[in-house]
Coordinates of C-alpha atoms in Angstrom, one line a residue:
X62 CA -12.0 -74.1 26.3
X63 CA -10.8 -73.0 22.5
X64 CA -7.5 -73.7 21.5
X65 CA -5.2 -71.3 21.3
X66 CA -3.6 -71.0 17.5
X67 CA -0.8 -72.8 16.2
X68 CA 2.3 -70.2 15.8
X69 CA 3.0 -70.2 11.9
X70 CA 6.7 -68.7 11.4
X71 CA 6.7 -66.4 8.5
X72 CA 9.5 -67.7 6.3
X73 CA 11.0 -65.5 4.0
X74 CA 11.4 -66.8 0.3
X75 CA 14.6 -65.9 -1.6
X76 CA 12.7 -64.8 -4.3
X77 CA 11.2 -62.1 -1.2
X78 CA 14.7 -61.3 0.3
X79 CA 16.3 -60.5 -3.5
X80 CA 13.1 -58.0 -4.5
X81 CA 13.8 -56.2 -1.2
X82 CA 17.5 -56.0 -1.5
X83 CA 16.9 -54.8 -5.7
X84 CA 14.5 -51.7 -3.5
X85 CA 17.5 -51.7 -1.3
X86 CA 19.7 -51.0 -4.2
X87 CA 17.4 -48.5 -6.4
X88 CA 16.9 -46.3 -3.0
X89 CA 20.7 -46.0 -2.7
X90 CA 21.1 -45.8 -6.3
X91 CA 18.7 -42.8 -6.2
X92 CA 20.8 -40.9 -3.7
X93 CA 24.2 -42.0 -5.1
X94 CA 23.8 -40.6 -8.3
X95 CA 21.5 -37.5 -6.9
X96 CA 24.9 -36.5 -4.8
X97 CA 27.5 -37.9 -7.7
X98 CA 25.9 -37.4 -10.8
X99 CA 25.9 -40.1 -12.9
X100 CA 29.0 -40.3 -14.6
X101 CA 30.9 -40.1 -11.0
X102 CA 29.0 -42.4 -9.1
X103 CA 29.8 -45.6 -8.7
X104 CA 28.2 -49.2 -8.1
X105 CA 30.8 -49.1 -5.1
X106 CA 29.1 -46.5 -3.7
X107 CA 25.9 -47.9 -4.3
X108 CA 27.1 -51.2 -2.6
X109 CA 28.1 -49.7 0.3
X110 CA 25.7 -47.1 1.4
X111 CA 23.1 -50.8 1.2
X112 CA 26.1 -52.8 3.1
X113 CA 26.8 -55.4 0.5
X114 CA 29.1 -56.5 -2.1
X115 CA 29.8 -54.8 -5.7
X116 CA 29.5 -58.4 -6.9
X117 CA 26.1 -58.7 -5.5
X118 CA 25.3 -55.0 -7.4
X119 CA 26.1 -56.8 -10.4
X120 CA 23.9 -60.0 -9.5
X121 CA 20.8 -57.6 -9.5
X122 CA 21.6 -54.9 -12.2
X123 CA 24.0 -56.1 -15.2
X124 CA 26.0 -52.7 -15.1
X125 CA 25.5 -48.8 -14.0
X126 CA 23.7 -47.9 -17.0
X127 CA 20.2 -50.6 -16.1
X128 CA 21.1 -49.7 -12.2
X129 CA 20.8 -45.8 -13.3
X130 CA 17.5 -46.7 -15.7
X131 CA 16.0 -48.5 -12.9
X132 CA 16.0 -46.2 -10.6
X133 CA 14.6 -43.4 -13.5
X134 CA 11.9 -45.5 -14.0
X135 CA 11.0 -46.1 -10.6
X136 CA 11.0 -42.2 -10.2
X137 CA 8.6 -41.9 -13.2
X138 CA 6.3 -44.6 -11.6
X139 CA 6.1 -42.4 -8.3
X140 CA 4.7 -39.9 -10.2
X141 CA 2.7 -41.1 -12.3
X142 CA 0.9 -43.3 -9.4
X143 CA 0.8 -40.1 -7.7
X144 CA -1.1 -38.0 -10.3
X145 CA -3.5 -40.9 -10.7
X146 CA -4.4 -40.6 -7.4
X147 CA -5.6 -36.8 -7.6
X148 CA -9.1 -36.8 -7.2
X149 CA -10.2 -33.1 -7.9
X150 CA -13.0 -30.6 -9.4
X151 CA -12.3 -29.3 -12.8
X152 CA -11.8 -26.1 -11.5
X153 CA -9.4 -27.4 -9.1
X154 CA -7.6 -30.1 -11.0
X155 CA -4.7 -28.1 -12.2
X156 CA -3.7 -26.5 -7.9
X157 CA -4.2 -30.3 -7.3
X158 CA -1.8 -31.3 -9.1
X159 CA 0.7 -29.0 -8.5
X160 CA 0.4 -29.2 -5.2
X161 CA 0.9 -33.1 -5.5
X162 CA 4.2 -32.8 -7.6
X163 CA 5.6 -29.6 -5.1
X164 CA 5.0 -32.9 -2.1
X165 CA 7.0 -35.0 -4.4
X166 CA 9.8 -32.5 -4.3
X167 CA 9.9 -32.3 -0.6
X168 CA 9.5 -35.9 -0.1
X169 CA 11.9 -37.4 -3.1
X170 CA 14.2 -34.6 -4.1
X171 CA 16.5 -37.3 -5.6
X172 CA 14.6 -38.6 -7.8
X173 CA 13.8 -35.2 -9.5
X174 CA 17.2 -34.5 -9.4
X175 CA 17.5 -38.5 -11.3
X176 CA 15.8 -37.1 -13.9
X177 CA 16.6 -33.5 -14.5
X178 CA 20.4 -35.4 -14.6
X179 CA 19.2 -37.5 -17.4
X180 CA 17.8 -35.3 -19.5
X181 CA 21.4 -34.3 -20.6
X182 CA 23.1 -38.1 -21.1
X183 CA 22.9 -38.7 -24.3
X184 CA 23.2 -42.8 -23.6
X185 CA 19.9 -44.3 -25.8
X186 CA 18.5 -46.7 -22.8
X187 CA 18.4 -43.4 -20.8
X188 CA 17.3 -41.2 -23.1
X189 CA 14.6 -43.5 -24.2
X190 CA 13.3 -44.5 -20.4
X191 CA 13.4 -40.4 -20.3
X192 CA 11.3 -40.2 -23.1
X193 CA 9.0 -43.0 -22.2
X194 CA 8.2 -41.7 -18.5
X195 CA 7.8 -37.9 -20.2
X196 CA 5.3 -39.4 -22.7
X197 CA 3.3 -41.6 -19.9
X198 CA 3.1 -38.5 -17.5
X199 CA 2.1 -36.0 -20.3
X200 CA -0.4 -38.7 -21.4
X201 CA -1.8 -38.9 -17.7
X202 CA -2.2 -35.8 -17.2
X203 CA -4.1 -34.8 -20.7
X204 CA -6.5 -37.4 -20.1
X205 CA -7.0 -36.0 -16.7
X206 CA -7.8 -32.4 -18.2
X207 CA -9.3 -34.1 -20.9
X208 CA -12.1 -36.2 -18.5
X209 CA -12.4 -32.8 -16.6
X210 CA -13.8 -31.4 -19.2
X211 CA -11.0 -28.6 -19.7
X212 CA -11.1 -27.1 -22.8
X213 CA -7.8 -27.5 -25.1
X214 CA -6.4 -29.8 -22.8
X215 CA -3.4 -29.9 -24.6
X216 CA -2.7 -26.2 -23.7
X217 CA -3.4 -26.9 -20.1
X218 CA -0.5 -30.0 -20.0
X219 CA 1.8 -27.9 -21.4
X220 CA 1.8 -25.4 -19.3
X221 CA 1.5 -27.5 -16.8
X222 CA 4.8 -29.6 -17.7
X223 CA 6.6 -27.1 -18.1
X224 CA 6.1 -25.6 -14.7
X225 CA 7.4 -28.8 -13.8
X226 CA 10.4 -28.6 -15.5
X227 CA 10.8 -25.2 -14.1
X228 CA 10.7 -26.5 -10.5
X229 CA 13.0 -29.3 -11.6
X230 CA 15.7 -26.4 -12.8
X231 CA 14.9 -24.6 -9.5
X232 CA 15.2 -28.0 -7.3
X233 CA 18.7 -29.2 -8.9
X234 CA 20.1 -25.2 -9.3
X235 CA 18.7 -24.6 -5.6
X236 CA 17.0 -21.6 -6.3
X237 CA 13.7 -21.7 -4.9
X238 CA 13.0 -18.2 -6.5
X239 CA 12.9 -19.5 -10.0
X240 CA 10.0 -21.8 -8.9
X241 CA 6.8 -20.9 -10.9
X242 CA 4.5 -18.4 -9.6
X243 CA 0.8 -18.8 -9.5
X244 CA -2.2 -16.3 -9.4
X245 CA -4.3 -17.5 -6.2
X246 CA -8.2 -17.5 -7.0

């Protein structure tokens, strides 16, 4: 007869409980400023569309200005995992990765919005996290034309980024018609 095993309770650190309340915070965050922009938005608001105190806001994130980079960077590191994980043929790489960011837009419209937002706060943490997570994604994405073998890679990331800022102008403007057009093969 085996023995049955022992029941282990899964005990939650606080170290566990305070990285998923700072997620808690950064999604609301997201939304907050995405509605409110984000010299209207509060951490009040943030507070209480996750159910907890502004004092406890202030625990995690020192003011709105590291709450607002935060949740920028977290954005930026969405997409850049996401365009490392596009797996295409040279030929292909380019639709690929269109298609990825166009999912990202359906999928986290707020954080596009976060950073089409910050491109016009002229605050230096946010303009420099702006300019960091432009640099990293431009970056990606050259080396990605670049190991394809695409010739003047440099040509095809700029075009290619600035689509991207044209869907971000469409997204926060909500004309879809502005959205780049593409020639289908």
């Amino acid at each position: 007869m085996t023995k049955a095993p022992a029941f282990e309770p899964v005990i939650k650190s606080s170290e566990t409980i305070s990285v998923n309340r700072r997620e808690q915070i950064l999604e609301a965050a997201v939304v907050v400023f995405a509605e409110h922009g984000y010299f209207r938005a509060t951490t009040a608001q943030v507070a209480e569309r996750v159910g907890i105190s502004q004092p406890y806001v202030f625990k995690v994130f020192k003011n709105k200005e590291e709450l607002f980079v935060a949740a920028l960077k977290k954005a930026f590191e969405r997409i850049v995992q996401t365009f490392e994980g596009i797996q295409a043929s040279p030929e292909n790489l380019l639709k690929e990765a269109i298609k990825a960011y166009e999912v990202l837009m359906e999928t986290h419209p707020n954080e596009i919005i976060l950073q089409v937002q910050a491109l016009g706060i002229r605050d230096e943490e946010i303009r420099r996290t702006m300019q960091e997570g432009m640099h990293q994604v431009t970056s990606l994405m050259e080396e990605k034309f670049t190991a394809a073998g695409m010739e003047h890679p440099e040509v095809w990331v700029s075009s290619f980024m600035a689509n991207g800022m044209l869907c971000n102008i469409s997204m926060a403007l909500g004309m879809p018609e502005l959205k780049p057009k593409h020639l289908e093969e």
